[in-house]
CSV table of C-alpha atoms and ligand atoms in Angstrom, one decimal:
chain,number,residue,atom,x,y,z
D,250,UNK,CA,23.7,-3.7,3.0
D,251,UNK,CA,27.4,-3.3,2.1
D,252,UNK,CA,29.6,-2.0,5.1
D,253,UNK,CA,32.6,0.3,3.6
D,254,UNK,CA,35.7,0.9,5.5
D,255,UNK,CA,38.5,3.1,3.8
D,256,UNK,CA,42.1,1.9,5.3
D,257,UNK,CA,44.5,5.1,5.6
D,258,UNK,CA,48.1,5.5,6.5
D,259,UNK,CA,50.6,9.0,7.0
D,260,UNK,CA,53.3,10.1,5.4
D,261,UNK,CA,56.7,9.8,6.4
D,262,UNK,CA,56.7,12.8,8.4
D,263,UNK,CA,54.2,10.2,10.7
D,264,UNK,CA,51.2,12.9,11.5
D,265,UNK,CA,49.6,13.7,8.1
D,266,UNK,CA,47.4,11.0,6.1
D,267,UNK,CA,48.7,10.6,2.5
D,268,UNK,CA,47.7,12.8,-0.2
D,269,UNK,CA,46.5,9.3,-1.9
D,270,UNK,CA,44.8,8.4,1.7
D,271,UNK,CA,42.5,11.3,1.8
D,272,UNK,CA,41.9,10.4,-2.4
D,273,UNK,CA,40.4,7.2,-1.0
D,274,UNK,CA,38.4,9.1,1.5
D,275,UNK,CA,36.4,10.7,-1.2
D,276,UNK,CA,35.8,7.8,-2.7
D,277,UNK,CA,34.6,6.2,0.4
D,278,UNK,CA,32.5,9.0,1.4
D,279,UNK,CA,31.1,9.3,-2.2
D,280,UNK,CA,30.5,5.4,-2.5
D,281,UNK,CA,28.8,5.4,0.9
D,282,UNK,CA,25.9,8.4,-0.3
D,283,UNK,CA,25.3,6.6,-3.6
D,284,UNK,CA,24.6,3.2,-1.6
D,285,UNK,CA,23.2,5.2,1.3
D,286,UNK,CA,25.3,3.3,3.7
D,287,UNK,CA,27.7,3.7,6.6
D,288,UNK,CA,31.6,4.8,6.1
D,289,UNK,CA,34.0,3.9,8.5
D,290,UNK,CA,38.0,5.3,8.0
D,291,UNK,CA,40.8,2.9,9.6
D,292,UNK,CA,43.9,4.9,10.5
D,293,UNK,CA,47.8,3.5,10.9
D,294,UNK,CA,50.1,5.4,12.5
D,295,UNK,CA,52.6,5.9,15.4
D,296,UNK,CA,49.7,8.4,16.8
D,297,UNK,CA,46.9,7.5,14.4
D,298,UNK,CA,44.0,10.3,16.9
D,299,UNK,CA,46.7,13.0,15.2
D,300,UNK,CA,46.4,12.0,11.8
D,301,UNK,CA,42.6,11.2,12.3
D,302,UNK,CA,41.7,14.7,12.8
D,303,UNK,CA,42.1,15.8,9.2
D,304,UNK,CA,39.1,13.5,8.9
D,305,UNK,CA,36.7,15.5,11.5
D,306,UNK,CA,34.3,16.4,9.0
D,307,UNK,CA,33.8,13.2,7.4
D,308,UNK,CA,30.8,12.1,9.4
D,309,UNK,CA,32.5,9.0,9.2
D,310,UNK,CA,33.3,6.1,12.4
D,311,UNK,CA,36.9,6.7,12.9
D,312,UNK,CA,38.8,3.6,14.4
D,313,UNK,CA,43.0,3.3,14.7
D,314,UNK,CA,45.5,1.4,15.1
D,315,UNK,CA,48.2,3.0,17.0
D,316,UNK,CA,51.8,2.3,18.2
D,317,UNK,CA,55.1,3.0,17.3
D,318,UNK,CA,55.4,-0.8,15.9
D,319,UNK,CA,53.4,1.0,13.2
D,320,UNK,CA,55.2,4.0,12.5
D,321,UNK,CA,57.6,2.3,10.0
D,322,UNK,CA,56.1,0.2,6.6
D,323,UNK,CA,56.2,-3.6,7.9
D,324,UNK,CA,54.3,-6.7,6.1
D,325,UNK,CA,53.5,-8.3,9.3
D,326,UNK,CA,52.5,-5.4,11.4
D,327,UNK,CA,50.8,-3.9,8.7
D,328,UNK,CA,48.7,-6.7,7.8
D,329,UNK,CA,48.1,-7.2,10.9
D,330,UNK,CA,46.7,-3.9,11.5
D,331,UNK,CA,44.7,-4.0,8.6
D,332,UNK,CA,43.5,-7.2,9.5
D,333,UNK,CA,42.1,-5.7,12.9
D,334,UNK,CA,40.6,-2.6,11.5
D,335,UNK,CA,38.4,-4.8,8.7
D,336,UNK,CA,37.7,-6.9,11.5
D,337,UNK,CA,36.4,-4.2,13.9
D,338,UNK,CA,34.3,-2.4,11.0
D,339,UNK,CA,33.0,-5.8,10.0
D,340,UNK,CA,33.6,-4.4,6.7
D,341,UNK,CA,32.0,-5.6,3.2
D,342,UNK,CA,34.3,-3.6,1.3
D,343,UNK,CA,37.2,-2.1,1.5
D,344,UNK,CA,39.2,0.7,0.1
D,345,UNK,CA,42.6,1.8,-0.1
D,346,UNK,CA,45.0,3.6,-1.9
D,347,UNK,CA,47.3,1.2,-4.1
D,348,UNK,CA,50.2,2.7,-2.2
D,349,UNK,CA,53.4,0.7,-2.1
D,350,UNK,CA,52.7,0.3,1.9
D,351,UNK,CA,48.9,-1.2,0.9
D,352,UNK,CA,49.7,-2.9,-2.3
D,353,UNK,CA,52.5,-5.1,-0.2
D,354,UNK,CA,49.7,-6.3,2.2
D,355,UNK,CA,46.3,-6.3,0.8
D,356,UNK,CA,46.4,-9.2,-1.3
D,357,UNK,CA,47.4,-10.9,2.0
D,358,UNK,CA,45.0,-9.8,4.2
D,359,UNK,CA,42.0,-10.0,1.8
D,360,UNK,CA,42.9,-13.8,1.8
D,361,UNK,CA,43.1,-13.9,5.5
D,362,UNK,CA,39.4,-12.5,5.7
D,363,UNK,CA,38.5,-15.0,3.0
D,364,UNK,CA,37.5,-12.3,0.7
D,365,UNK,CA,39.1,-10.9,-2.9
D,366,UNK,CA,40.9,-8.3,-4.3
D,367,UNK,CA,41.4,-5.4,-7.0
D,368,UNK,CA,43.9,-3.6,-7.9
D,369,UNK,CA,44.5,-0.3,-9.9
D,370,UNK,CA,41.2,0.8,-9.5
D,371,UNK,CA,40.1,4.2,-11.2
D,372,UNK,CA,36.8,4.5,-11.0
D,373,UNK,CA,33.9,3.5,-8.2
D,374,UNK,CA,30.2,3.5,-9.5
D,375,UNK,CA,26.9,1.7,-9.3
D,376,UNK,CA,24.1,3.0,-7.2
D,377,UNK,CA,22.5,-1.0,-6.6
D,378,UNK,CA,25.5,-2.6,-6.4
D,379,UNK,CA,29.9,-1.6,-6.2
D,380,UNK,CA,31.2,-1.6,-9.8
D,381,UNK,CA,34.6,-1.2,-10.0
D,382,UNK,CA,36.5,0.0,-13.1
D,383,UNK,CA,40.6,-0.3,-14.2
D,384,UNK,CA,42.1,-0.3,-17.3
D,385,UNK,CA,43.8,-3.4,-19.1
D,386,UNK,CA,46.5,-3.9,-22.1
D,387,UNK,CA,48.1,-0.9,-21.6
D,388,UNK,CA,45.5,1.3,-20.3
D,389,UNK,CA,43.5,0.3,-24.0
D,390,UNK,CA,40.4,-1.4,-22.6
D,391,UNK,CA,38.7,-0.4,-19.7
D,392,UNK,CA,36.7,-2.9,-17.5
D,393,UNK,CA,34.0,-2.7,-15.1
D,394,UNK,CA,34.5,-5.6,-12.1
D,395,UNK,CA,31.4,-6.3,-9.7
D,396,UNK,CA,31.6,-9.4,-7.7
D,397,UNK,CA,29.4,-11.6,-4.9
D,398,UNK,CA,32.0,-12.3,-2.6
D,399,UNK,CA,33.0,-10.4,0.6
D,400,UNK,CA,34.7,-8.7,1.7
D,401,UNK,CA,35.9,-7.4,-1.9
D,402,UNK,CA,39.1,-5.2,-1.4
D,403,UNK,CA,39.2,-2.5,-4.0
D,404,UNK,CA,43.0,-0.6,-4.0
D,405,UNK,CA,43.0,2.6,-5.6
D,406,UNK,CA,45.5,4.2,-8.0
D,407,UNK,CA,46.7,7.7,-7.0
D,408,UNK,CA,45.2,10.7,-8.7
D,409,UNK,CA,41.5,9.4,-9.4
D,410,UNK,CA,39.9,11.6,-7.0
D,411,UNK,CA,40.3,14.2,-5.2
D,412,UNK,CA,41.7,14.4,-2.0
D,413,UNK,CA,39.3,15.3,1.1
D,414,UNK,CA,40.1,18.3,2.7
D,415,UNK,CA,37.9,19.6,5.6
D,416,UNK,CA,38.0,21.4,8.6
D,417,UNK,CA,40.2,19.6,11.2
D,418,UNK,CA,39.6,19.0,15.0
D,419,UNK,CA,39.2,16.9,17.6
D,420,UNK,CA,36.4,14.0,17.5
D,421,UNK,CA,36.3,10.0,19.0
D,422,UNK,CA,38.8,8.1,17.5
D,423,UNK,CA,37.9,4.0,18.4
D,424,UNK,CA,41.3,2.1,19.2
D,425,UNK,CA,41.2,-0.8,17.7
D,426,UNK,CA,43.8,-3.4,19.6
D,427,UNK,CA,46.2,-5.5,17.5
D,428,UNK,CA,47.1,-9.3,18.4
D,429,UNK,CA,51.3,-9.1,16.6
D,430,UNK,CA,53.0,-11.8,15.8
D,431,UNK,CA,56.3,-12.3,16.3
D,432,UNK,CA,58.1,-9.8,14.2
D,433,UNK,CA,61.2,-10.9,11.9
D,434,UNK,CA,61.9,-7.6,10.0
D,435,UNK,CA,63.4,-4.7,12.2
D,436,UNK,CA,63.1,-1.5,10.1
D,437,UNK,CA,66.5,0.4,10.9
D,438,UNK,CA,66.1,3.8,8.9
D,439,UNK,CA,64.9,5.2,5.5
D,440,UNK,CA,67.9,6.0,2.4
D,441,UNK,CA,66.1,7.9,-0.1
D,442,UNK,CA,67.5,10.1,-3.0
D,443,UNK,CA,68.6,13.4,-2.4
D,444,UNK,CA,65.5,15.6,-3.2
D,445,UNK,CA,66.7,16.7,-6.7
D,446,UNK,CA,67.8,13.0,-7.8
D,447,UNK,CA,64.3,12.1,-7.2
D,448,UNK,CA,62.7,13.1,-10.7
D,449,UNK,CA,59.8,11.2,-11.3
D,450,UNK,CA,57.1,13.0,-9.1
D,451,UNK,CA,53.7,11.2,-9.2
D,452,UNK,CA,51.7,14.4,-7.5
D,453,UNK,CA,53.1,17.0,-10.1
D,454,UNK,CA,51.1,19.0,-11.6
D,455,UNK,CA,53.3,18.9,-14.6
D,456,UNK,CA,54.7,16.1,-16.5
D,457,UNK,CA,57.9,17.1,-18.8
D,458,UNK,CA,59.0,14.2,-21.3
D,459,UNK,CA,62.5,14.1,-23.0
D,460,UNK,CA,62.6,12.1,-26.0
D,461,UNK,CA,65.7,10.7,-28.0
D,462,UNK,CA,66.4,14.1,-29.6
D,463,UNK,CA,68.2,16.3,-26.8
D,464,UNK,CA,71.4,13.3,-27.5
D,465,UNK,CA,71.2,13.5,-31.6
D,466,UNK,CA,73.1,15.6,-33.4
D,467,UNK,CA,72.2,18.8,-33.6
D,468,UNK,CA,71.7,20.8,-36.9
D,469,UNK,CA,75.4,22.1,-36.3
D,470,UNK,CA,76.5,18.7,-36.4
D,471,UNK,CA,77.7,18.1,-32.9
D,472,UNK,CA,75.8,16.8,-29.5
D,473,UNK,CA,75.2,18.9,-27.0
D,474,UNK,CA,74.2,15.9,-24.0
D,475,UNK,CA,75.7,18.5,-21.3
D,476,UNK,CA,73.4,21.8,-22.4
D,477,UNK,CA,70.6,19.1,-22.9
D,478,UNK,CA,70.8,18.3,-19.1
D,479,UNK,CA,71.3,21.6,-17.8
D,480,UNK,CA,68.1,22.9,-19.8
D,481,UNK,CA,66.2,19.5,-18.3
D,482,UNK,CA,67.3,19.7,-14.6
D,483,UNK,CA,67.1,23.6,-15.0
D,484,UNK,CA,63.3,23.3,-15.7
D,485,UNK,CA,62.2,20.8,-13.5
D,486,UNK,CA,64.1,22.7,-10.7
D,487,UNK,CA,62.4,26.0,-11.8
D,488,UNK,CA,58.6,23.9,-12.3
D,489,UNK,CA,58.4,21.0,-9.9
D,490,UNK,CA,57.4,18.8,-13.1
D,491,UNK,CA,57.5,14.9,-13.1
D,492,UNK,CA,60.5,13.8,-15.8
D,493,UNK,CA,58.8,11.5,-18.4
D,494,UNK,CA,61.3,9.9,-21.1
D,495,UNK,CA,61.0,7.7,-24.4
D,496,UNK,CA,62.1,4.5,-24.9
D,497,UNK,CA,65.0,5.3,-27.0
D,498,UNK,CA,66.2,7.7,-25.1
D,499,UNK,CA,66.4,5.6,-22.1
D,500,UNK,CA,67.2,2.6,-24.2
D,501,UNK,CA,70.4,4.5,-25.0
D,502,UNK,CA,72.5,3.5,-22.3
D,503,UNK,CA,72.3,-0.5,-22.9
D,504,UNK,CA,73.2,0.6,-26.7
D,505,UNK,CA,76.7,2.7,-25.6
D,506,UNK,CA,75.5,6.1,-26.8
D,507,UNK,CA,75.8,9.0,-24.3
D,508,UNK,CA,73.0,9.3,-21.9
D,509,UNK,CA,71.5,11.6,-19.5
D,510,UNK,CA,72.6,10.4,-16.4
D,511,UNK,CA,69.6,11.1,-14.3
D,512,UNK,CA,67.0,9.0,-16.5
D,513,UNK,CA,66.6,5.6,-15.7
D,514,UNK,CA,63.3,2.9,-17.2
D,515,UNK,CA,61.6,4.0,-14.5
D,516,UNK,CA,61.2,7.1,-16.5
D,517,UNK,CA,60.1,5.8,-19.6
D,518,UNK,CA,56.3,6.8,-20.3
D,519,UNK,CA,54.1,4.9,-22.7
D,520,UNK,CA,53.2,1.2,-23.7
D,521,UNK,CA,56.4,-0.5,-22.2
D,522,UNK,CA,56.7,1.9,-19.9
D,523,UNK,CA,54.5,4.0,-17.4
D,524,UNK,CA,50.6,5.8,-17.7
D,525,UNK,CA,50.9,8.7,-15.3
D,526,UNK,CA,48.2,11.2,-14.0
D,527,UNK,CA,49.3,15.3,-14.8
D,528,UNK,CA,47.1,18.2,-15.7
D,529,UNK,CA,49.8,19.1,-17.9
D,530,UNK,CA,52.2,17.5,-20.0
D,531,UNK,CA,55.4,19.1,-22.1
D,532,UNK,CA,57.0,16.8,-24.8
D,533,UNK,CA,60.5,18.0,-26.1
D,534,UNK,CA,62.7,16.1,-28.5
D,535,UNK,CA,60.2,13.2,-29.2
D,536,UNK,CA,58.7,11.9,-32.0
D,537,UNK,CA,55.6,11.3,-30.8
D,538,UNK,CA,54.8,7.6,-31.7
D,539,UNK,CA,51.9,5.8,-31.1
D,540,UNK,CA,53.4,3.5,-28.5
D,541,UNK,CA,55.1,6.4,-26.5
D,542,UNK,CA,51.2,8.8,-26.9
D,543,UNK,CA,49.5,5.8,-25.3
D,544,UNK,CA,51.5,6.1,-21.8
D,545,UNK,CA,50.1,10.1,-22.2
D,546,UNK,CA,46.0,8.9,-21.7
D,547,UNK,CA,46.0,10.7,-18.3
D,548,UNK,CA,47.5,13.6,-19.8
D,549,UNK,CA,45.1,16.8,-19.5
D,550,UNK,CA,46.7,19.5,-21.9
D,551,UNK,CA,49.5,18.1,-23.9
D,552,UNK,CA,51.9,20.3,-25.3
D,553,UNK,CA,55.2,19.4,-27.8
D,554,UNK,CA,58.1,21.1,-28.9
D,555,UNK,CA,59.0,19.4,-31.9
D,556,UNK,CA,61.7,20.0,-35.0
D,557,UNK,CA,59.7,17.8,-37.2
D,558,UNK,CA,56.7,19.5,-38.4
D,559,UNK,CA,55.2,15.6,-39.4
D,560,UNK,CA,55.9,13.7,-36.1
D,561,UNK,CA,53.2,12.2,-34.2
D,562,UNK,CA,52.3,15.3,-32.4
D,563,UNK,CA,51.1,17.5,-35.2
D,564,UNK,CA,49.1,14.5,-36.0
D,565,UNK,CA,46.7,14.9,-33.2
D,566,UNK,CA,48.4,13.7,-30.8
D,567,UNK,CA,49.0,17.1,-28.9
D,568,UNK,CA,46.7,20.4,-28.6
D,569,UNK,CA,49.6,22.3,-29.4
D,570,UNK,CA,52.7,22.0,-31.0
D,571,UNK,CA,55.4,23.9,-31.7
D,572,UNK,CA,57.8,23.3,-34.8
D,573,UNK,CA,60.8,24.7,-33.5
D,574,UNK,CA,64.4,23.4,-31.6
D,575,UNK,CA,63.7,22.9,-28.2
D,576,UNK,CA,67.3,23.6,-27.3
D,577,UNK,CA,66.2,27.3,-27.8
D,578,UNK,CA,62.7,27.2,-26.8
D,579,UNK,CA,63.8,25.7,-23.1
D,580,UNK,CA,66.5,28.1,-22.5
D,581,UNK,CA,64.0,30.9,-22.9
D,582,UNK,CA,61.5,29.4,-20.8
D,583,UNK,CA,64.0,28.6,-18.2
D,584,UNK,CA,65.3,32.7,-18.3
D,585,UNK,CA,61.6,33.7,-18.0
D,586,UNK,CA,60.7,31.2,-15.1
D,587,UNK,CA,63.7,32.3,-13.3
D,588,UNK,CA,63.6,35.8,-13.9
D,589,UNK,CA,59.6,35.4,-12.8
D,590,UNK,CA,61.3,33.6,-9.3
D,591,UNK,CA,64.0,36.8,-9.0
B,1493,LIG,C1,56.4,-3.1,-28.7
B,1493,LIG,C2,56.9,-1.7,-28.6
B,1493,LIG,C3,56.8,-1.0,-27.4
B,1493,LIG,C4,57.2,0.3,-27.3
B,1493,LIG,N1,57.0,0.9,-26.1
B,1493,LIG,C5,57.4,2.2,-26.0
B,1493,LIG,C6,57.2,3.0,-24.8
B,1493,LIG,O1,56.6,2.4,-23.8
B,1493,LIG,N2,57.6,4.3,-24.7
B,1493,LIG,C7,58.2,4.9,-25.8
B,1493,LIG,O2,58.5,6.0,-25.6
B,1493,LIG,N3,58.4,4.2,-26.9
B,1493,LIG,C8,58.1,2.9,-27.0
B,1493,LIG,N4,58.3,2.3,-28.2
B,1493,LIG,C9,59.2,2.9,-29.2
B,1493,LIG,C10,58.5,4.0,-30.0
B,1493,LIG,O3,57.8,3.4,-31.1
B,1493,LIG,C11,59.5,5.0,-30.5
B,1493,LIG,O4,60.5,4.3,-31.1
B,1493,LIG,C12,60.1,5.9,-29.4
B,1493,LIG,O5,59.1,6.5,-28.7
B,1493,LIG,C13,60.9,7.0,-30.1
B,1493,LIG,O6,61.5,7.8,-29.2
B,1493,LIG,P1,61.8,9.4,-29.5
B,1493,LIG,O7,60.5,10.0,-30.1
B,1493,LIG,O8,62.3,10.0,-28.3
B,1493,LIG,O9,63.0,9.3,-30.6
B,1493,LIG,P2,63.0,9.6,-32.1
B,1493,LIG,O10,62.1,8.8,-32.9
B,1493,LIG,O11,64.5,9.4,-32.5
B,1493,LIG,O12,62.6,11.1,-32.2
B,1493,LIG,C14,63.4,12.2,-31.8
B,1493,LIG,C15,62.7,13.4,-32.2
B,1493,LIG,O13,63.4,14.5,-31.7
B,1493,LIG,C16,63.3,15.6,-32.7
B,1493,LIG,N5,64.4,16.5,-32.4
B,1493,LIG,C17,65.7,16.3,-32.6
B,1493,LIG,N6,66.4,17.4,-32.2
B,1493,LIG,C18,65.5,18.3,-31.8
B,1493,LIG,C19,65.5,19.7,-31.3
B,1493,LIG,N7,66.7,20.3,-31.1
B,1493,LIG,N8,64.4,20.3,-30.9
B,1493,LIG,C20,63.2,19.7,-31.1
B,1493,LIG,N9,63.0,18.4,-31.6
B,1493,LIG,C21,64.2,17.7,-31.9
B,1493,LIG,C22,63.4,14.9,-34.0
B,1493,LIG,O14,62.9,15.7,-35.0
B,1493,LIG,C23,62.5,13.6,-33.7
B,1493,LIG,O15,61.2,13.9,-34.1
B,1493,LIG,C24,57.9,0.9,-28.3
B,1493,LIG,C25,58.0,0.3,-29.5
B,1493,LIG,C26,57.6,-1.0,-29.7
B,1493,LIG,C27,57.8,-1.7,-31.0
């Protein structure tokens, strides 16, 4: 019988477990009814019994590592922490979310427990046996994974299930001691990006794309790259949306054409770029091109404003297009989010 342990961590504010955390809950607690099994949840954190109470209603074993060593991201405490908690649950398998703080150690620990490891994981099924599903080339082909050995470490991507949510309280939380080696890396702060630099926003429920057109000449024969980032910044300010780009447009840059300063690759959606998860998605400026659509798979309702009535959108690409110059279209939609704010 398979013995499933979810690994969590918290947020930087250091009490709350990660929205992606609580997504692997689900999937532990669902995974753990369809194998009729046992669920245990591993917590990290500074003061893991705080963060563990969000996951009263579970049912499941709690255990924690606790310790202000852990408070900050490390390799070596980290995967040493992990290490503890899959040895404490004697777990079989082992989920987590493919966080940046889990991707960086799981490999590494699943080799220290001799076991193996998945990454990008979307889907959980199987009611026998665990049956694991990512995608592959691009998110084109989708695979189902089952393997013998154990422990098998399956990390999760963000936005494949929901996150748990329950009633919160206090219940046993099992501290789980960790042996640390000696540690090299002293973690001395956090620089992030001021809030609004920070545009690409995986948790949105919106993702907004700008394609190559906001820096092309307009039809009265000029550019307008200033207005075009005022409308962009103005409406992810007034929405909270994710900024998605196309390749050319970010491409731009390396080819000496005026850019918008706040898009980097990192941007770029589609099949050299990235496959992000939004209920929503608003295309402006873009053509619409197969290679650009595929990064949109996730996509729930797609929307484009588009001055071509032939690009890629109309072709069934989007549910709903408009043929119109987005210029226009954005600084109305801007006026009526704000004026619904006022
Ligand atoms: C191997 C390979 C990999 C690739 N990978 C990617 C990828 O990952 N992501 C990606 O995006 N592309 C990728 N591409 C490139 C892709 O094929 C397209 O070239 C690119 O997506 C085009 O970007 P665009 O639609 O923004 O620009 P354009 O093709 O220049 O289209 C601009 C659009 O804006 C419209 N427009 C202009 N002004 C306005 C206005 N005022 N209002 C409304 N509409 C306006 C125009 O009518 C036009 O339709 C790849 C290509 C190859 C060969």
């Amino acid at each position: 019988m398979e013995s499933i342990l979810v690994l969590t961590h918290v947020d930087e504010g250091g009490s709350a477990l990660t929205k992606a955390s609580l997504e692997v809950v689900t999937a532990g607690m669902e995974m753990a009814s369809r194998l009729s099994t046992s669920l245990a949840v591993g917590v990290i954190a500074a003061d893991a019994t705080i963060a563990a109470g969000a996951l009263t209603s579970t049912g499941a074993r709690l255990l924690a590592v606790s310790g202000s060593i852990f408070a900050q991201p490390r390799y070596a405490s980290d995967a040493a922490a992990c290490e503890a908690l899959c040895r404490a649950a004697n777990a079989s398998i082992v989920l987590a979310p493919g966080s940046s703080r889990f991707a960086r150690v799981a490999a590494g620990v699943a080799h220290r427990l001799g076991g193996v490891i998945d990454t990008h994981i979307t889907e959980i099924g199987g009611s026998e046996s665990v049956e694991a599903s990512r995608w592959f080339y691009r998110q084109r082909i989708e695979a189902v994974i089952s393997r013998d050995r154990r422990p098998w470490f399956l990390l999760l991507d963000a936005g494949t299930h929901t996150a748990f949510a329950g009633a919160t309280g206090g219940m046993d939380v099992e501290q789980v001691a960790v042996e640390l080696p000696a540690m090299r890396t002293t973690v001395t702060g956090l620089r992030t990006p001021i809030k609004d630099a920070q545009t690409i926003r995986p948790d949105a429920e919106m993702l907004f794309v700008a394609g190559a057109g906001w820096t092309k000449k307009q039809p009265d024969g000029q550019i307008h790259v200033d207005e075009a980032a005022r409308l962009i910044l103005g409406f992810l300010q007034a929405t909270g949306a994710s900024l998605g780009s196309s390749k050319s447009l970010v491409d731009q840059g390396g080819d000496n054409q005026q850019v918008l300063p706040f898009l980097s690759h990192l941007n770029q959606i589609g099949q050299t770029g990235a496959t992000p998860r939004h209920a929503k998605g608003l295309s402006t400026c873009c053509h619409g091109e197969e290679p650009h659509v595929v990064g949109w798979r996730f996509i729930g309702e797609r929307r484009a404003v588009s001055l071509d009535p032939n690009c890629g959108w109309t072709r069934g690409k989007a549910d709903v297009v408009y043929v119109a110059d987005a210029f226009k279209v954005m600084e109305k939609l801007n006026a009526l989010l704000n004026a619904g704010k006022a």
